mmCIF file of C-alpha atoms in Angstrom:
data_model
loop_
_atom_site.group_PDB
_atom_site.id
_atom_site.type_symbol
_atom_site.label_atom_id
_atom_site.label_comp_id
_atom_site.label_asym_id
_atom_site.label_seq_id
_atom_site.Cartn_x
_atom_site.Cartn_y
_atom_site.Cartn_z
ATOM 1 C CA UNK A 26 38.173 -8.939 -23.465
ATOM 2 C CA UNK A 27 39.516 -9.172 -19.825
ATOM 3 C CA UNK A 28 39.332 -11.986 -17.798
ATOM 4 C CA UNK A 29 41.407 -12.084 -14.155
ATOM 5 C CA UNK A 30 44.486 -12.865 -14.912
ATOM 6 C CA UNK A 31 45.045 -11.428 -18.732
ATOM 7 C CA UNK A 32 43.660 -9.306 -21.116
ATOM 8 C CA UNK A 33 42.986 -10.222 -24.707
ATOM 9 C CA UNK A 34 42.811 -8.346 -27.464
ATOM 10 C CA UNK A 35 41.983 -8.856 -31.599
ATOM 11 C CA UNK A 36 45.019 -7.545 -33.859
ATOM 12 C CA UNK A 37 45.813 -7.973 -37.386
ATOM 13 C CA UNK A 38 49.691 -8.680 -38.201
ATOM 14 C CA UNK A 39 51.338 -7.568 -40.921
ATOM 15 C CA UNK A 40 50.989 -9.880 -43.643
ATOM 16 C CA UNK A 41 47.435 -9.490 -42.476
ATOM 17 C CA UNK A 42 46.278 -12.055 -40.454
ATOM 18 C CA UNK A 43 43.883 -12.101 -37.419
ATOM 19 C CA UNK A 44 45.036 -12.545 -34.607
ATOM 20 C CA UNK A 45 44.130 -12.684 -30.807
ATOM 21 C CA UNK A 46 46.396 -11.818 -28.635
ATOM 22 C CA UNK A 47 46.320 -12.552 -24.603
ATOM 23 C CA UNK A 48 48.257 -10.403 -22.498
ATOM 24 C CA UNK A 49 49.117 -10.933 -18.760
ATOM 25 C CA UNK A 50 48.473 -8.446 -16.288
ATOM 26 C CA UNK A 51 51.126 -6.567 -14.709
ATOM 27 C CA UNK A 52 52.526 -7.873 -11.309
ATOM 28 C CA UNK A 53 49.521 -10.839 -11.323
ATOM 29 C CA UNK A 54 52.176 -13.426 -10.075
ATOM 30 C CA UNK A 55 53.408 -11.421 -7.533
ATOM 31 C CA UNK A 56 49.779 -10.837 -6.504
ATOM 32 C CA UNK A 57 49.015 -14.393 -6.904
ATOM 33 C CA UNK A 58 52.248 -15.126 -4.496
ATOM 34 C CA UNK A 59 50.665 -13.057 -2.113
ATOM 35 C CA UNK A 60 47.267 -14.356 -1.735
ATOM 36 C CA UNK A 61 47.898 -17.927 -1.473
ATOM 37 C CA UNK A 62 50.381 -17.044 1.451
ATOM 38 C CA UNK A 63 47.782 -15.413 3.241
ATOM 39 C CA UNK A 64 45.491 -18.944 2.024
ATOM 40 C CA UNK A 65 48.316 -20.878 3.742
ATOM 41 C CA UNK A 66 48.414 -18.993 6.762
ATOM 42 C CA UNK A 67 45.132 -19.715 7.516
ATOM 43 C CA UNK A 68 45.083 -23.294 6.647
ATOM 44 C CA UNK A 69 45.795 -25.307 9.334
ATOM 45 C CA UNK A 70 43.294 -23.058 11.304
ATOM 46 C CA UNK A 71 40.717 -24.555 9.089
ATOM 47 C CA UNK A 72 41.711 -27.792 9.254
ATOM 48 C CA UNK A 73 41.667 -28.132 12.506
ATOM 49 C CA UNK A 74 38.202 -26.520 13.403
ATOM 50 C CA UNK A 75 36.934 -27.742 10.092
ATOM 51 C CA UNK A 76 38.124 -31.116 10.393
ATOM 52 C CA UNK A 77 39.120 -30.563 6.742
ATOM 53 C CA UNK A 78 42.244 -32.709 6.928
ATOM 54 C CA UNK A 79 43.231 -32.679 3.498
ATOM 55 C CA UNK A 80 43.327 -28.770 2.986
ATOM 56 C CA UNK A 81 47.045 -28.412 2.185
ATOM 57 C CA UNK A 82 46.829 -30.955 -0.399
ATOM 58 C CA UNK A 83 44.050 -28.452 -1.990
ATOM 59 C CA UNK A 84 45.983 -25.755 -1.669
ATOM 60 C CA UNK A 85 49.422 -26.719 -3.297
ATOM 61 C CA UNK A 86 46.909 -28.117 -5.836
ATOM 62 C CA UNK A 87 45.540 -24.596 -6.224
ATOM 63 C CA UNK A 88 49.269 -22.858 -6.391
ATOM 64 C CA UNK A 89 50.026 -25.298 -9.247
ATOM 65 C CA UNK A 90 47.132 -24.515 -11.359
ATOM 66 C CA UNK A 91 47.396 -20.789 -10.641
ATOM 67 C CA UNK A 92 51.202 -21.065 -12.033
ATOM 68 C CA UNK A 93 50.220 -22.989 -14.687
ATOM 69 C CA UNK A 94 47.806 -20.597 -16.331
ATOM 70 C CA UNK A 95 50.174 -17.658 -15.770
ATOM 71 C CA UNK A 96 53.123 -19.402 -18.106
ATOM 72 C CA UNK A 97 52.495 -18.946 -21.867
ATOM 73 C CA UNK A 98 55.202 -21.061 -22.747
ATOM 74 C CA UNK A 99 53.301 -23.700 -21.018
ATOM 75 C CA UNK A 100 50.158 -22.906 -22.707
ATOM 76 C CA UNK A 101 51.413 -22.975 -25.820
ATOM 77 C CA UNK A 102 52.931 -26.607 -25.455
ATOM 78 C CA UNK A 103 49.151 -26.952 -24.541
ATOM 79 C CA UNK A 104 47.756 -25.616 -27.360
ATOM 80 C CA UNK A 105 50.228 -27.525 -29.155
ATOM 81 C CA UNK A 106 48.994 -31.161 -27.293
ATOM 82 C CA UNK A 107 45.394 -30.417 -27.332
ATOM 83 C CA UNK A 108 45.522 -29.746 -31.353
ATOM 84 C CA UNK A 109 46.931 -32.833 -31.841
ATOM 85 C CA UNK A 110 44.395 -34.494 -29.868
ATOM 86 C CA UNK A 111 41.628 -33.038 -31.987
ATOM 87 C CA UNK A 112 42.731 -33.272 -35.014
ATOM 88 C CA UNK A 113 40.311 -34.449 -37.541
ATOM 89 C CA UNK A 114 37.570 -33.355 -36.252
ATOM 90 C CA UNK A 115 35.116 -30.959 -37.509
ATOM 91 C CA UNK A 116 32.860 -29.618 -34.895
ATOM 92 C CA UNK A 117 35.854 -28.776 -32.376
ATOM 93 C CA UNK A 118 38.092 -26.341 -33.509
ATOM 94 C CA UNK A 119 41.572 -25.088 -31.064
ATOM 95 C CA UNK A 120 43.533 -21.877 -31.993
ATOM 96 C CA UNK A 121 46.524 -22.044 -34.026
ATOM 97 C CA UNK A 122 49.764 -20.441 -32.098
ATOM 98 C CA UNK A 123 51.667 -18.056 -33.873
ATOM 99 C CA UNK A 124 55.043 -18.686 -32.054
ATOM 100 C CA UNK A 125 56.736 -15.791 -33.664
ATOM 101 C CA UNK A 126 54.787 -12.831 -32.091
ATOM 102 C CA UNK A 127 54.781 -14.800 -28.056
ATOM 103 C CA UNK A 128 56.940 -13.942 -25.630
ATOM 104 C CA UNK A 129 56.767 -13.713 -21.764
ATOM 105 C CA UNK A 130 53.356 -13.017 -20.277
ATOM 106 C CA UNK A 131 52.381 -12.338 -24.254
ATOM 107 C CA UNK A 132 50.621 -15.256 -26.197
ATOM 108 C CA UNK A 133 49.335 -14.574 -30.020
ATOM 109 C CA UNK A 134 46.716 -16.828 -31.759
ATOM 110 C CA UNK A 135 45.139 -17.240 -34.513
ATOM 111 C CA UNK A 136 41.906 -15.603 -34.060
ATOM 112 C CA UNK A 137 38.784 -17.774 -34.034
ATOM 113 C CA UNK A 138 35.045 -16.003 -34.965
ATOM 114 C CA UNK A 139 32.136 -17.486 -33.085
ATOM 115 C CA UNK A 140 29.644 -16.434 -30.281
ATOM 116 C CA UNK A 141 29.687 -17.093 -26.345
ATOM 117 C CA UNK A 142 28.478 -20.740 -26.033
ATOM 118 C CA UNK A 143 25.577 -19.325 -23.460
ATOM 119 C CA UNK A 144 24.474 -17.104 -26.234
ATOM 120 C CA UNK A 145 24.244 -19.070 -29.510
ATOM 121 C CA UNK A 146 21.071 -18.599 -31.018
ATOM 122 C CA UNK A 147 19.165 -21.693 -31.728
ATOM 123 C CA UNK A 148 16.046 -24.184 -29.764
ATOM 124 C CA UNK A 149 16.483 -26.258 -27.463
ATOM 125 C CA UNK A 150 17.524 -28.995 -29.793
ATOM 126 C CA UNK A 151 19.893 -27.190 -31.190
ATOM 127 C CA UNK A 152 21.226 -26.206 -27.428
ATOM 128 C CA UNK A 153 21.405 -29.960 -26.363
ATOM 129 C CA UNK A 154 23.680 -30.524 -30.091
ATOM 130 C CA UNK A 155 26.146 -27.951 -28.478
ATOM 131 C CA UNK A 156 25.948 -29.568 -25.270
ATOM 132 C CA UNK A 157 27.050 -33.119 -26.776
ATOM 133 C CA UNK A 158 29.613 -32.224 -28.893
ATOM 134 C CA UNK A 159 30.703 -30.349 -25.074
ATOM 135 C CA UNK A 160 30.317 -33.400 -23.504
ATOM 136 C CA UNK A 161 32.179 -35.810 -25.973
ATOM 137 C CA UNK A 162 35.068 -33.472 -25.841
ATOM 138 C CA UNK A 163 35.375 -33.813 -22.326
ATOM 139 C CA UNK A 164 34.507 -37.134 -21.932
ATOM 140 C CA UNK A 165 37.087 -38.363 -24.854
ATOM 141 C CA UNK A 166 39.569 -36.221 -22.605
ATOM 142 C CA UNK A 167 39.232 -37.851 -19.436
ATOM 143 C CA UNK A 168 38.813 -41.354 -20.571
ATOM 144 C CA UNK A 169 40.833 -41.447 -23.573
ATOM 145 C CA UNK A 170 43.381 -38.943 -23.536
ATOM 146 C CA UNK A 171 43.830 -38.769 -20.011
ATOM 147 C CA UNK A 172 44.665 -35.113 -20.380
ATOM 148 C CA UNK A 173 42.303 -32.508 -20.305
ATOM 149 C CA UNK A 174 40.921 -28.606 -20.251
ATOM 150 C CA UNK A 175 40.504 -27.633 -16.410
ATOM 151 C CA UNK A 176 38.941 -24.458 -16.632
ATOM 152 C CA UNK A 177 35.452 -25.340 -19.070
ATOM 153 C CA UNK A 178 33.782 -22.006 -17.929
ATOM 154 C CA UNK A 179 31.265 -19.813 -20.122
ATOM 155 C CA UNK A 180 33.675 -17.549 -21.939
ATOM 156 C CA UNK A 181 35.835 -19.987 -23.067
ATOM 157 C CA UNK A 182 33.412 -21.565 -25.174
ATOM 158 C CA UNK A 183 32.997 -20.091 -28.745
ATOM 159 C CA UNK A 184 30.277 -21.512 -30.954
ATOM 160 C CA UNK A 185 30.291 -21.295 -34.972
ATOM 161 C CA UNK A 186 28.201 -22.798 -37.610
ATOM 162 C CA UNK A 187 29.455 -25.062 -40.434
ATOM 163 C CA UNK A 188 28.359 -25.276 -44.048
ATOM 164 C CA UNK A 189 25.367 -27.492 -43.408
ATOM 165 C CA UNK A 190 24.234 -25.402 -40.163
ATOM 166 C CA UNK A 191 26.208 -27.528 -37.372
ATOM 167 C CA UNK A 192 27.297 -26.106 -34.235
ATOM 168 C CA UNK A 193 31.148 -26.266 -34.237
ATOM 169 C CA UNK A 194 32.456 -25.439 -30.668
ATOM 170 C CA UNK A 195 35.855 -23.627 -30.602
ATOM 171 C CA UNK A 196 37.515 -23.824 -27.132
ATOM 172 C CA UNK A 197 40.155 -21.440 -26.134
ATOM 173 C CA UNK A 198 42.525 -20.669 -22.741
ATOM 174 C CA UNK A 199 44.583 -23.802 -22.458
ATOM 175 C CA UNK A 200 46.791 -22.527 -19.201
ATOM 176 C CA UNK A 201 44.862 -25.111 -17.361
ATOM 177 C CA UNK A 202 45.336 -28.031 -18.792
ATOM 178 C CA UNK A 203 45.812 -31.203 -16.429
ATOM 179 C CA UNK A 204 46.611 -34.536 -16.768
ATOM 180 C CA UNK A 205 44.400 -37.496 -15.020
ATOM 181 C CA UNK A 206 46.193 -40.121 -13.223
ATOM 182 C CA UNK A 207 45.322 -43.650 -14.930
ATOM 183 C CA UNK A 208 43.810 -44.382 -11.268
ATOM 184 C CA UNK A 209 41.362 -41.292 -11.427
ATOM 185 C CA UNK A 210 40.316 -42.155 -14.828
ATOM 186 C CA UNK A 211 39.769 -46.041 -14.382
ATOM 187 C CA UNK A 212 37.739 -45.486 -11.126
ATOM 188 C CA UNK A 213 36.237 -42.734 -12.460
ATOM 189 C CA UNK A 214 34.668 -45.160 -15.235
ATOM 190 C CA UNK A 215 33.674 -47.264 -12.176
ATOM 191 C CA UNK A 216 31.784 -44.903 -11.136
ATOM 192 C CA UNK A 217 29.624 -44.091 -14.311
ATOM 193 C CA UNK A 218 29.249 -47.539 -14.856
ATOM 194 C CA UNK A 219 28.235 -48.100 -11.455
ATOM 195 C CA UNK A 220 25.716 -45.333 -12.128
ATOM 196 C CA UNK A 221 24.623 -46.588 -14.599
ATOM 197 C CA UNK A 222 23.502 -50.008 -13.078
ATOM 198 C CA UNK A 223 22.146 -48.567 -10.063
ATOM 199 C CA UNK A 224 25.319 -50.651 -8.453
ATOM 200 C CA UNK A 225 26.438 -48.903 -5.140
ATOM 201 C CA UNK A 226 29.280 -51.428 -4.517
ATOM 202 C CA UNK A 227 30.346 -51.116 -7.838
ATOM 203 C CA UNK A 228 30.343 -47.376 -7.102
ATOM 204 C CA UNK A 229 32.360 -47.464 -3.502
ATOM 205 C CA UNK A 230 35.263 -49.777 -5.847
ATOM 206 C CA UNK A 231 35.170 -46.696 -7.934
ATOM 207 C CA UNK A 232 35.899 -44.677 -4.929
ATOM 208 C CA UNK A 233 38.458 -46.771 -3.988
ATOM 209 C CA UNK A 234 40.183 -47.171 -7.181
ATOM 210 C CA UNK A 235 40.728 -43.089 -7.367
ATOM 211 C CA UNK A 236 42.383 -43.464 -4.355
ATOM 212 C CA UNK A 237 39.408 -41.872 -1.696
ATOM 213 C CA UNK A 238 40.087 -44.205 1.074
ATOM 214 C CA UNK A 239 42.659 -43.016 3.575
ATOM 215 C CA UNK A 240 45.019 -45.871 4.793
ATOM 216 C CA UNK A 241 43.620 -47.552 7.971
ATOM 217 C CA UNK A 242 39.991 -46.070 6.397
ATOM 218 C CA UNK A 243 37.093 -47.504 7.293
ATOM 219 C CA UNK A 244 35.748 -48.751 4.086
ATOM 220 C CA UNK A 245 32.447 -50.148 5.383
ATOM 221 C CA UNK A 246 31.449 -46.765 6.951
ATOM 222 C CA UNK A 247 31.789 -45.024 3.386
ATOM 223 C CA UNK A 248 30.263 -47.488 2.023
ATOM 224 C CA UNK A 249 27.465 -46.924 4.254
ATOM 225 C CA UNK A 250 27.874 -43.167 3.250
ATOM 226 C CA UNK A 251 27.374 -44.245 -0.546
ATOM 227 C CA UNK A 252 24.461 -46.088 -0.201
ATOM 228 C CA UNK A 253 22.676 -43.740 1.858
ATOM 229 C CA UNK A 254 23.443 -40.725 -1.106
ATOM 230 C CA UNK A 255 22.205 -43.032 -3.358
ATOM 231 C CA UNK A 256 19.171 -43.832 -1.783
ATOM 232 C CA UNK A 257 18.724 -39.965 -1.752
ATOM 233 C CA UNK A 258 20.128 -39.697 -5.034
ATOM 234 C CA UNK A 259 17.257 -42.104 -6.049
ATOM 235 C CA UNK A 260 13.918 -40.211 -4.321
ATOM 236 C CA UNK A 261 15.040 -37.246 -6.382
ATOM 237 C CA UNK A 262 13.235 -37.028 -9.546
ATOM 238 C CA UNK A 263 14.879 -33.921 -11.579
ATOM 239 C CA UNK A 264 13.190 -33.271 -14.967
ATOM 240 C CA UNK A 265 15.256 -29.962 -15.420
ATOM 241 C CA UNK A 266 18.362 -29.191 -14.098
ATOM 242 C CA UNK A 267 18.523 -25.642 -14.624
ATOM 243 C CA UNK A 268 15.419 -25.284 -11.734
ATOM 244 C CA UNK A 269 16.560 -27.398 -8.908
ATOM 245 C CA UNK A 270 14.447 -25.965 -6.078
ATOM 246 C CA UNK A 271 16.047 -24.882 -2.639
ATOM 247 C CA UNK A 272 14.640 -28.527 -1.095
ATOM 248 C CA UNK A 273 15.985 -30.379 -4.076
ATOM 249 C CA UNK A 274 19.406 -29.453 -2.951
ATOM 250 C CA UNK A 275 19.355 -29.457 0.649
ATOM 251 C CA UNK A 276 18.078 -33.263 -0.544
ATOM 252 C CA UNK A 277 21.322 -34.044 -2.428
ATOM 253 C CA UNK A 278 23.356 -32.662 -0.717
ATOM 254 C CA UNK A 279 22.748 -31.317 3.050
ATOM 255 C CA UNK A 280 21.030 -35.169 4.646
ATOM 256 C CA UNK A 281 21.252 -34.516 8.639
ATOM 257 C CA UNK A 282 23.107 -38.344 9.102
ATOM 258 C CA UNK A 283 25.868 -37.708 6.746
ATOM 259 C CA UNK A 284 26.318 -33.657 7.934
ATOM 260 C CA UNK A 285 26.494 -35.205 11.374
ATOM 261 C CA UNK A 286 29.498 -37.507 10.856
ATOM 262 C CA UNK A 287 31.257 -35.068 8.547
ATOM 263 C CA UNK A 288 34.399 -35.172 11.003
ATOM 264 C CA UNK A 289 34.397 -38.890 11.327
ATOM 265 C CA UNK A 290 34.106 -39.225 7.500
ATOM 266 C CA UNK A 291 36.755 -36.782 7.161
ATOM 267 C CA UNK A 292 39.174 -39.343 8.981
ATOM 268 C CA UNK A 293 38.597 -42.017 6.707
ATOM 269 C CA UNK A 294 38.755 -39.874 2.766
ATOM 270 C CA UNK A 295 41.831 -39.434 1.146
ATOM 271 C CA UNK A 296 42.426 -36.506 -1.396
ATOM 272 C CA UNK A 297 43.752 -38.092 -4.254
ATOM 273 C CA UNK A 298 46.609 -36.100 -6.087
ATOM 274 C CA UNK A 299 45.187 -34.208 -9.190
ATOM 275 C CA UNK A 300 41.147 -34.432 -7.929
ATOM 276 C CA UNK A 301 41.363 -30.994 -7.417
ATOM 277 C CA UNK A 302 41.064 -30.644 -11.207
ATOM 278 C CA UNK A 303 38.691 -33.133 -12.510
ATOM 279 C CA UNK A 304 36.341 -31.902 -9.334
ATOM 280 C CA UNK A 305 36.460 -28.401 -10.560
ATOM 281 C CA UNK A 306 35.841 -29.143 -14.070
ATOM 282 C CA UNK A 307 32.796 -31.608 -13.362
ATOM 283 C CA UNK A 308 31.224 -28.721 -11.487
ATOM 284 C CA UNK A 309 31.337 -26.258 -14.360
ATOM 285 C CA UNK A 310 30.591 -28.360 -16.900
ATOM 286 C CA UNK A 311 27.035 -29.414 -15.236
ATOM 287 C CA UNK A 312 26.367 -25.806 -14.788
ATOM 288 C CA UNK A 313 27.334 -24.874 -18.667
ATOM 289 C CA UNK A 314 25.249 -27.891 -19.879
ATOM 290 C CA UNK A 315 22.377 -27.235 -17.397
ATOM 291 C CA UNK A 316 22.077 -24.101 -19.404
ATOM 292 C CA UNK A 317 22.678 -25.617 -22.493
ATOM 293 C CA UNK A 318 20.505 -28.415 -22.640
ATOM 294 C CA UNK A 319 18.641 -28.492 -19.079
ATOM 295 C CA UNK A 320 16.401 -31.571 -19.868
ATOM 296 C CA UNK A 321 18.609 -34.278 -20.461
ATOM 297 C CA UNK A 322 21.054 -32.427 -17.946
ATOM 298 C CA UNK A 323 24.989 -33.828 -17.957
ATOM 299 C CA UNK A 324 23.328 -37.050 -16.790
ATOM 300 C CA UNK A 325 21.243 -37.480 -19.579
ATOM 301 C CA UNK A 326 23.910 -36.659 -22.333
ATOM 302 C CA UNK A 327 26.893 -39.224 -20.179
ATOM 303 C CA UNK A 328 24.709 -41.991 -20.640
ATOM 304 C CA UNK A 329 24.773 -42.895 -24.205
ATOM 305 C CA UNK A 330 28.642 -42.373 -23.655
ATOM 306 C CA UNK A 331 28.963 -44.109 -21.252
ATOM 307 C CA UNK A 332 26.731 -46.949 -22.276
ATOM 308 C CA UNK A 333 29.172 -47.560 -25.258
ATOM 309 C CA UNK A 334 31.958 -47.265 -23.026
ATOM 310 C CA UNK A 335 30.392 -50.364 -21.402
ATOM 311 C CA UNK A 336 30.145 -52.745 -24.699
ATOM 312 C CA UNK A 337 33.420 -51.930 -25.370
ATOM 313 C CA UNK A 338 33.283 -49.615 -27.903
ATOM 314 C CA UNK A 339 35.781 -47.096 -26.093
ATOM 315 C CA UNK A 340 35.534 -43.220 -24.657
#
């Protein structure tokens, strides 16, 4: 398999095991040096035409990630910390490192069988009982572990069946692997919550709490900002999530008041330190589970999580 940074290939070793082993591509970090120089040259043109004030804080975000999944000995302290995190459970299953056979820019693992998560055969129940055993993991991640899997795209997604016919998801890459800040996670959970009781102030405290609100902000005019999303938020009515029509988007999110003050609301948002991350991997995930299980959407499949998250009952 090749992917853009590393190839990866099946073996067996010599005392006969299977293996997978993921090999970096020639000169990549060089070529990765490169391109976000040329990135950084550009950047303060876009901030300033853009208004984008908080580019460079995106960027070195960016850089760190990028050097992150190009060091194996990284990844395999990963591999290492994410095993330990799911261990005991059934229906997730991480690759076993064989330490012996890595070296730099070569990583070898145990090799796990299974099918591309997009292309598990099954109905659409079956689909939405991949999608929640998805979802726990990630939710468990951010709000319990505070440590999570950046990069939660298609084809790193395996899907096997147990015994009794249970979908047990095996994840693989762990180069980006990211740690949430206790204030991303806590106002995070403000922000579900808030969700959850249709309560925009509790929402905007959310906001706050991740650290969104520049110093010398104007809190009142995001908050205005909030409840005017919501209120658009609320006149959409979205049964499935994998056929959003062209007006459903413009609708969340393209509103002509909110475009027109994108510079003044610019001003006033702060990009909190490690974002970058948990922004990237929301996105993904509600595309993979849109496919996955487009009814109750990620939505539909956060609530009961999050609804035990609010008696107390934990991540």
């Amino acid at each position: 398999a090749a992917a853009s940074l590393a190839q990866v290939h099946r073996a067996t070793t010599r005392d006969g095991r299977e293996v997978a082993v993921k090999i970096l591509y020639p000169d990549v970090r060089e070529l990765i040096r490169r391109d976000l120089g040329v990135l950084r040259s550009v950047e303060p043109v876009v901030r300033t035409v853009f208004g984008f004030i908080h580019t460079r804080r995106v960027l070195d975000q960016l850089s760190d990630m990028l050097a992150h999944e190009t060091d194996y000995a990284n990844e395999q302290q990963n591999i290492l910390r994410m095993s330990g995190l799911f261990e005991g459970r059934e229906d997730i299953v991480v690759p076993e490192v064989v330490s012996e056979l890595c070296g730099d820019g070569v990583l070898t693992m145990s090799f796990e069988p299974g099918v591309k998560i997009t292309e598990a055969e099954g109905d659409a129940e079956d689909g939405e009982a991949i999608a929640r055993v998805l979802v726990d993991a990630f939710f468990t991640m951010l709000f319990k572990d505070r440590i999570f899997h950046a990069d939660p795209h298609p084809g790193n997604f395996l899907v096997r069946r147990n015994d009794s016919g249970e979908p047990v998801l095996v994840i693989l890459d762990y180069g980006a692997v990211e740690p949430v800040t206790d204030e991303l996670a806590e106002g995070m959970k403000q922000v579900v919550l808030g969700a959850m009781m249709k309560d925009d102030e509790a929402i905007l405290r959310g906001v706050e709490t991740m650290g969104f609100v520049a110093d010398g902000g104007d809190r009142e005019l995001l908050g205005k900002v909030g409840r005017e999303y919501l209120k658009v938020l609320g006149s959409v009515r979205i049964e499935d999530y994998s056929s959003m029509d062209r007006e459903t988007l413009r609708k969340l999110s393209g509103f002509d008041q909110t475009r027109g003050k994108l510079r003044e609301i610019m001003r006033n948002v702060r990009y909190p330190d490690g974002f970058f991350y948990v922004e990237r991997t929301l996105i993904l995930l509600f595309g993979l589970v849109a496919q996955l299980a487009p009814k109750p959407g990620l939505p539909g499949l956060v609530a009961p999580l999050a609804a035990r998250m609010m008696m107390g009952g934990g991540p």
